[in-house]
Short mmCIF file of C-alpha atoms and ligand atoms in Angstrom, two decimals:
data_model
loop_
_atom_site.label_atom_id
_atom_site.label_comp_id
_atom_site.label_asym_id
_atom_site.label_seq_id
_atom_site.Cartn_x
_atom_site.Cartn_y
_atom_site.Cartn_z
CA MET A 448 -34.45 33.87 26.95
CA LYS A 449 -30.86 34.96 27.15
CA ARG A 450 -29.80 32.45 24.56
CA LYS A 451 -32.45 33.52 22.13
CA ARG A 452 -31.08 37.03 21.94
CA LYS A 453 -30.23 37.76 18.37
CA TYR A 454 -26.72 38.84 17.47
CA LYS A 455 -26.92 42.13 15.65
CA VAL A 456 -24.46 42.52 12.78
CA ARG A 457 -22.84 45.91 12.84
CA TRP A 458 -22.21 46.47 9.15
CA ASN A 459 -20.54 49.80 9.61
CA ARG A 460 -17.84 48.26 11.70
CA VAL A 461 -17.29 45.39 9.24
CA LEU A 462 -16.94 47.79 6.39
CA VAL A 463 -14.46 49.97 8.20
CA THR A 464 -12.46 46.94 9.29
CA LEU A 465 -12.21 45.70 5.72
CA LEU A 466 -11.49 49.10 4.24
CA ILE A 467 -8.57 49.95 6.49
CA PRO A 468 -6.15 47.38 5.01
CA VAL A 469 -7.29 48.18 1.46
CA VAL A 470 -6.66 51.88 1.92
CA PHE A 471 -3.43 51.09 3.71
CA LEU A 472 -2.18 48.94 0.83
CA PHE A 473 -3.32 51.55 -1.66
CA LEU A 474 -1.37 54.29 0.07
CA LEU A 475 1.58 51.99 0.60
CA TYR A 476 1.69 51.06 -3.07
CA PHE A 477 1.60 54.56 -4.50
CA GLY A 478 3.53 56.21 -1.72
CA VAL A 479 6.35 53.76 -1.48
CA ILE A 480 6.69 52.90 -5.19
CA LYS A 481 6.76 56.55 -6.19
CA ASP A 482 9.22 57.50 -3.53
CA TYR A 483 11.31 54.51 -4.36
CA GLU A 484 11.49 55.65 -7.99
CA GLN A 485 12.64 59.09 -6.94
CA GLU A 486 15.05 57.71 -4.38
CA ARG A 487 16.67 55.57 -7.00
CA LEU A 488 17.11 58.45 -9.44
CA LEU A 489 18.42 60.74 -6.72
CA LYS A 490 20.95 58.08 -5.81
CA ILE A 491 22.16 57.86 -9.44
CA GLY A 492 22.70 61.61 -9.44
CA TYR A 493 19.61 63.27 -10.86
CA SER A 494 18.34 66.38 -9.13
CA LYS A 495 14.72 66.70 -8.03
CA GLU A 496 14.23 69.24 -10.78
CA GLU A 497 15.58 66.83 -13.40
CA ILE A 498 13.42 64.03 -12.09
CA GLY A 499 10.40 66.32 -12.40
CA LYS A 500 11.25 67.01 -16.03
CA LEU A 501 11.81 63.34 -16.79
CA ARG A 502 8.52 62.42 -15.19
CA GLU A 503 6.71 64.78 -17.55
CA GLU A 504 7.93 62.77 -20.55
CA LEU A 505 8.55 59.23 -19.33
CA SER A 506 6.31 56.60 -17.80
CA SER A 507 7.09 54.78 -14.58
CA SER A 508 8.49 51.75 -16.37
CA GLU A 509 10.65 53.92 -18.61
CA LEU A 510 12.01 55.71 -15.57
CA LYS A 511 12.75 52.33 -14.07
CA GLN A 512 14.98 51.46 -17.05
CA LEU A 513 17.19 54.42 -16.19
CA SER A 514 18.57 52.65 -13.18
CA ASP A 515 20.43 50.38 -15.62
CA TYR A 516 22.64 53.36 -16.45
CA SER A 517 24.77 55.76 -14.51
CA TYR A 518 23.79 59.46 -14.53
CA LEU A 519 23.02 60.70 -18.07
CA SER A 520 23.47 64.45 -18.28
CA PHE A 521 21.85 64.70 -21.73
CA LEU A 522 18.63 62.96 -20.76
CA THR A 523 16.42 65.87 -19.75
CA GLU A 524 17.27 67.68 -22.99
CA LEU A 525 16.85 64.52 -25.07
CA VAL A 526 13.32 63.72 -23.93
CA LYS A 527 12.15 67.25 -24.79
CA LEU A 528 13.25 67.13 -28.46
CA ASP A 529 10.50 67.19 -31.09
CA ASP A 530 11.68 64.06 -32.89
CA PHE A 531 12.34 62.08 -29.70
CA GLN A 532 10.62 58.69 -29.90
CA ILE A 533 10.02 57.07 -26.57
CA GLU A 534 10.40 53.49 -27.84
CA LYS A 535 13.91 54.36 -29.07
CA LEU A 536 15.11 55.59 -25.67
CA PRO A 537 17.51 52.65 -25.07
CA ALA A 538 18.87 53.04 -28.62
CA TYR A 539 19.59 56.78 -28.11
CA ILE A 540 21.30 56.10 -24.80
CA ASP A 541 23.40 53.23 -26.15
CA TYR A 542 24.39 55.28 -29.20
CA ILE A 543 25.46 58.29 -27.14
CA LEU A 544 27.35 56.22 -24.58
CA GLU A 545 29.50 54.81 -27.40
CA LEU A 546 30.61 58.29 -28.45
CA GLU A 547 33.84 59.89 -27.45
CA GLU A 548 33.54 63.12 -29.40
CA ASP A 549 31.19 66.08 -29.34
CA TYR A 550 27.81 65.58 -30.85
CA ASN A 551 24.63 67.43 -31.52
CA LEU A 552 21.68 65.83 -29.79
CA ASP A 553 19.23 66.65 -32.59
CA ASN A 554 21.53 64.89 -35.06
CA VAL A 555 21.85 61.86 -32.81
CA VAL A 556 18.06 61.60 -32.67
CA TYR A 557 17.93 61.94 -36.46
CA LEU A 558 20.49 59.16 -36.98
CA VAL A 559 18.93 56.76 -34.49
CA ASN A 560 15.45 57.44 -35.85
CA HIS A 561 16.81 56.41 -39.27
CA ASN A 562 18.37 53.26 -37.79
CA ILE A 563 21.91 54.43 -38.54
CA THR A 564 24.42 52.67 -36.32
CA HIS A 565 27.68 54.07 -37.74
CA PRO A 566 29.69 56.10 -35.21
CA TYR A 567 28.81 59.79 -35.12
CA SER A 568 30.64 62.28 -37.31
CA GLU A 569 29.79 65.47 -39.12
CA LYS A 570 30.38 63.62 -42.39
CA LEU A 571 27.92 60.89 -41.41
CA VAL A 572 25.23 63.40 -40.46
CA ASN A 573 25.63 65.36 -43.69
CA VAL A 574 25.67 62.22 -45.81
CA VAL A 575 22.53 60.81 -44.21
CA LYS A 576 20.71 64.14 -44.53
CA ASN A 577 21.58 64.58 -48.23
CA GLU A 578 18.52 64.48 -50.46
CA TYR A 579 19.97 61.71 -52.64
CA PHE A 580 21.22 59.52 -49.76
CA ILE A 581 20.66 55.77 -50.32
CA GLU A 582 20.87 53.77 -47.12
CA SER A 583 22.27 50.61 -48.71
CA ARG A 584 25.29 52.61 -49.95
CA LEU A 585 26.21 54.08 -46.55
CA ASP A 586 29.43 52.08 -46.16
CA ARG A 587 30.55 53.17 -49.61
CA TYR A 588 29.82 56.85 -48.84
CA MET A 589 31.80 56.67 -45.63
CA GLN A 590 34.73 54.98 -47.37
CA TYR A 591 34.75 57.50 -50.23
CA ASP A 592 37.66 59.87 -49.86
CA SER A 593 36.26 63.38 -50.13
CA ASP A 594 35.26 66.18 -47.78
CA ASP A 595 32.48 67.38 -50.03
CA VAL A 596 29.25 65.58 -49.29
CA LYS A 597 27.60 66.39 -52.61
CA THR A 598 30.61 64.87 -54.41
CA ILE A 599 30.48 61.79 -52.20
CA ILE A 600 26.78 61.19 -52.83
CA THR A 601 26.91 61.92 -56.56
CA ASN A 602 29.97 59.80 -57.17
CA VAL A 603 28.98 56.80 -55.10
CA ASN A 604 25.44 56.85 -56.49
CA SER A 605 27.03 56.82 -59.96
CA ASN A 606 29.35 53.94 -58.91
CA LEU A 607 32.46 56.07 -59.41
CA ASP A 608 34.04 54.47 -56.37
CA TYR A 609 34.54 51.55 -58.76
CA GLU A 610 36.73 51.67 -61.87
CA PHE A 611 34.82 51.80 -65.16
CA TYR A 612 34.10 48.34 -66.54
CA THR A 613 34.54 46.73 -63.12
CA ASN A 614 31.75 45.43 -60.84
CA ILE A 615 29.70 44.92 -63.97
CA GLN A 616 26.08 43.90 -63.46
CA LYS A 617 23.37 42.82 -65.85
CA THR A 618 21.05 45.69 -66.75
CA ASP A 619 17.73 45.34 -64.93
CA THR A 620 15.46 45.35 -67.97
CA SER A 621 12.34 45.20 -65.80
CA LYS A 622 12.80 48.96 -65.41
CA GLY A 623 11.46 49.39 -68.95
CA VAL A 624 12.36 52.71 -70.62
CA LEU A 625 14.26 53.61 -67.44
CA LEU A 626 16.75 50.77 -67.80
CA LEU A 627 20.37 51.80 -67.30
CA VAL A 628 23.17 50.90 -69.66
CA ASN A 629 26.62 52.27 -68.96
CA LYS A 630 30.10 51.09 -68.06
CA TYR A 631 28.75 49.19 -65.03
CA TYR A 632 25.52 47.84 -66.50
CA GLN A 633 25.50 45.49 -69.44
CA LEU A 634 22.79 44.20 -71.78
CA ASP A 635 22.45 40.64 -73.03
CA SER A 636 23.65 40.45 -76.61
CA ASP A 637 20.16 39.89 -78.04
CA TYR A 638 18.34 42.55 -76.01
CA TYR A 639 16.52 45.64 -77.27
CA TYR A 640 13.55 47.43 -75.76
CA GLY A 641 10.04 46.71 -77.00
CA GLU A 642 9.48 46.63 -80.73
CA LEU A 643 11.96 47.94 -83.27
CA VAL A 644 10.46 49.91 -86.15
CA THR A 645 12.13 51.24 -89.28
CA MET A 646 12.25 55.02 -89.40
CA ASP A 647 10.64 56.95 -92.22
CA LYS A 648 13.05 58.81 -94.49
CA ALA A 649 11.41 62.07 -93.36
CA TYR A 650 13.08 61.64 -89.95
CA ASP A 651 16.30 59.96 -90.97
CA ASN A 652 19.49 61.16 -92.64
CA LYS A 653 20.25 57.54 -93.43
CA SER A 654 17.91 54.85 -94.62
CA GLY A 655 16.53 51.84 -92.82
CA SER A 656 17.47 53.06 -89.32
CA GLN A 657 15.54 51.38 -86.54
CA LEU A 658 14.29 52.66 -83.21
CA SER A 659 12.08 51.24 -80.48
CA SER A 660 8.50 52.26 -81.30
CA VAL A 661 7.97 54.29 -78.11
CA ALA A 662 11.09 56.35 -78.75
CA TYR A 663 10.27 56.68 -82.44
CA GLU A 664 6.78 58.08 -81.78
CA ALA A 665 8.27 60.66 -79.41
CA PHE A 666 11.03 61.53 -81.89
CA LYS A 667 8.53 62.03 -84.73
CA ASN A 668 6.59 64.52 -82.59
CA LEU A 669 9.81 66.30 -81.70
CA VAL A 670 10.95 66.55 -85.33
CA ASP A 671 7.50 67.68 -86.53
CA ASP A 672 7.26 70.42 -83.91
CA ALA A 673 10.82 71.59 -84.58
CA GLU A 674 10.07 71.75 -88.32
CA LYS A 675 7.16 74.09 -87.59
CA GLU A 676 9.62 76.46 -85.96
CA GLY A 677 12.12 76.10 -88.80
CA TYR A 678 14.58 73.60 -87.31
CA HIS A 679 15.43 70.48 -89.28
CA ILE A 680 16.40 67.69 -86.92
CA ARG A 681 17.13 64.17 -88.18
CA ASN A 682 18.46 60.87 -86.98
CA ASN A 683 22.09 60.05 -87.72
CA SER A 684 22.40 56.77 -85.80
CA ALA A 685 19.71 54.92 -83.88
CA TYR A 686 19.50 51.22 -82.95
CA ARG A 687 22.75 49.29 -83.18
CA SER A 688 22.93 45.57 -82.55
CA TYR A 689 25.50 43.98 -80.27
CA SER A 690 27.55 42.81 -83.24
CA THR A 691 27.42 46.20 -84.99
CA GLN A 692 28.61 47.87 -81.78
CA SER A 693 31.29 45.25 -81.42
CA GLY A 694 32.65 46.01 -84.90
CA LEU A 695 32.48 49.76 -84.28
CA TYR A 696 34.22 49.63 -80.90
CA ASN A 697 36.94 47.33 -82.15
CA SER A 698 37.68 49.47 -85.17
CA TYR A 699 37.97 52.57 -82.92
CA LYS A 700 40.23 50.67 -80.59
CA ASN A 701 42.43 49.43 -83.40
CA SER A 702 42.84 52.82 -85.00
CA ASN A 703 42.77 55.18 -81.98
CA GLY A 704 43.68 53.03 -78.99
CA LEU A 705 41.78 51.78 -75.96
CA THR A 706 41.51 55.09 -74.07
CA TRP A 707 40.04 56.94 -77.02
CA ALA A 708 37.70 54.06 -77.86
CA ASP A 709 36.41 53.91 -74.27
CA LYS A 710 35.85 57.66 -74.12
CA TRP A 711 33.81 57.92 -77.30
CA SER A 712 32.42 54.47 -77.85
CA ALA A 713 30.84 51.77 -75.73
CA ARG A 714 32.05 48.24 -75.42
CA PRO A 715 29.56 45.75 -76.86
CA GLY A 716 26.61 45.21 -74.49
CA HIS A 717 27.27 48.61 -72.89
CA SER A 718 25.86 50.83 -75.63
CA GLU A 719 22.58 52.69 -75.23
CA HIS A 720 22.14 52.35 -78.97
CA GLN A 721 21.49 48.64 -78.45
CA THR A 722 18.39 49.46 -76.37
CA GLY A 723 16.62 51.12 -79.31
CA LEU A 724 15.90 54.03 -76.96
CA ALA A 725 18.82 56.27 -77.95
CA LEU A 726 19.86 58.08 -81.06
CA ASP A 727 22.45 60.49 -82.38
CA VAL A 728 20.80 63.48 -84.01
CA GLY A 729 21.97 65.94 -86.60
CA VAL A 730 20.74 68.60 -88.95
CA LYS A 731 18.98 67.43 -92.11
CA ASN A 732 21.51 66.14 -94.67
CA GLU A 733 24.44 66.73 -92.32
CA TYR A 734 26.06 63.53 -91.22
CA SER A 735 28.88 64.86 -89.08
CA LEU A 736 28.29 64.60 -85.35
CA GLY A 737 31.05 67.09 -84.61
CA THR A 738 29.30 70.08 -86.23
CA PHE A 739 25.90 69.60 -84.56
CA GLU A 740 26.76 71.62 -81.45
CA SER A 741 27.23 74.79 -83.50
CA SER A 742 23.82 74.49 -85.17
CA GLU A 743 20.58 76.26 -84.25
CA GLU A 744 19.01 72.82 -84.11
CA PHE A 745 21.26 71.95 -81.18
CA VAL A 746 20.14 75.03 -79.25
CA TRP A 747 16.50 74.08 -79.85
CA MET A 748 17.13 70.45 -78.92
CA LYS A 749 18.90 71.35 -75.68
CA ASP A 750 15.85 73.14 -74.28
CA HIS A 751 13.01 71.19 -75.89
CA ALA A 752 14.06 67.54 -75.96
CA HIS A 753 12.76 66.85 -72.44
CA LEU A 754 9.27 67.94 -73.47
CA TYR A 755 9.25 64.87 -75.73
CA GLY A 756 10.87 62.54 -73.19
CA PHE A 757 14.50 62.79 -74.34
CA ILE A 758 17.57 63.71 -72.30
CA LEU A 759 20.99 64.87 -73.37
CA ARG A 760 22.66 61.75 -72.08
CA TYR A 761 26.34 62.74 -71.94
CA PRO A 762 26.41 66.39 -70.89
CA LYS A 763 29.33 68.76 -70.65
CA GLY A 764 30.97 68.77 -67.22
CA LYS A 765 29.51 65.39 -66.33
CA GLU A 766 32.00 63.29 -68.25
CA TYR A 767 33.44 61.88 -65.02
CA ILE A 768 30.00 60.53 -64.11
CA THR A 769 28.79 59.20 -67.44
CA GLY A 770 32.19 57.93 -68.45
CA TYR A 771 31.87 59.47 -71.91
CA GLY A 772 33.07 62.62 -73.58
CA TYR A 773 30.50 65.39 -74.03
CA GLU A 774 28.16 64.30 -76.82
CA PRO A 775 25.80 67.14 -77.84
CA TRP A 776 24.21 64.78 -80.37
CA HIS A 777 23.32 61.76 -78.25
CA TYR A 778 19.78 61.68 -76.83
CA ARG A 779 18.09 58.98 -74.80
CA TYR A 780 14.36 58.41 -74.38
CA VAL A 781 13.21 58.13 -70.74
CA GLY A 782 9.67 59.57 -70.91
CA VAL A 783 8.51 63.14 -70.36
CA ASP A 784 8.30 63.18 -66.54
CA VAL A 785 11.75 61.75 -65.93
CA ALA A 786 13.33 63.78 -68.73
CA THR A 787 11.81 66.95 -67.25
CA TYR A 788 13.10 66.14 -63.76
CA ILE A 789 16.60 65.47 -65.08
CA TYR A 790 16.54 68.64 -67.19
CA GLU A 791 15.28 70.85 -64.36
CA ASN A 792 17.58 69.43 -61.70
CA ASP A 793 20.63 69.25 -63.94
CA ILE A 794 21.57 65.72 -62.93
CA THR A 795 22.71 62.76 -64.97
CA PHE A 796 20.67 59.65 -65.66
CA GLU A 797 23.16 57.71 -63.51
CA GLU A 798 22.22 59.82 -60.47
CA TYR A 799 18.52 59.67 -61.23
CA TYR A 800 18.61 55.92 -61.67
CA ALA A 801 20.44 55.21 -58.41
CA TYR A 802 18.08 57.33 -56.36
CA PHE A 803 14.69 56.86 -57.98
CA VAL A 804 14.77 53.69 -60.05
CA GLU A 805 17.21 51.05 -58.90
CA ASN A 806 15.45 50.02 -55.68
CA SER A 807 11.92 51.00 -56.57
ZN1 ZN B 1398 25.20 57.90 -79.50
#
């Protein structure tokens, strides 16, 4: 009978026996790993208080990365900043460790967040934060010799770090009515925008002048509305072909010299008149460009042209940007929205183009 005695399984004991190592490993894992993390940071030089702060912001694996570096005094402040991005932590650290001069941590975060790798300077920060900053021109901004950030941005965006008629590129005609023609951007000799139409005598001091239809429609509205208020605005020179411009420029150059010709006239391929989107305006039956500024029509034009999509293309005080003398008579069609922006913000088309059009 002895042999037949059944063996009774004591489940409680089995369970406890199995659980002990599991609990042990569990405690070992969390206890030892966590302590190890802290030990490591303490060894590098962080205080317990600092480690507490870092633990609030960083995960275990991010804390682990810190043992690749020696003690970083800026770290607790860095991880608390609003714009701090956890995935950029190594980039912030590497950037700061490269620096030898004083820096502002917020600015460092701003630069790194914008993927700027140039060495820190006040100039760099101000350039990058400027509203018209274009990332692809950063090297040119930094090389430009000026302490005034607005000057740097304006001038580099307008290509003034190059001599006029150097670094010439083909005009990007895919930009439509926003295409840029100036001393750096050149049109093919047979180009004009859209469809050229012959202007009606009612809008033209000359006869047979041509303008691109989109600009002509806008100009007709402008002239009609001005007439209603008693101002008599007319065209004095609209579309000019490459060969016409060539003859004009060469005759200026021959009689007045190169400097004068380049200030008041465009070299062939560089004239806005070739686009069909620009025209020189005057008072009805007055052909002289020089007297237009003193007319009431000019005063009306100055503050109304943008409402019809035209800008004063070569303004006073902006000669160094446009490359031309002040021309109160020369207007360029760009559409109402763009013309209004340029009018309200008092910038040139060069600046507008670089920032809003070129890379869009
Ligand atoms: Zn003109």
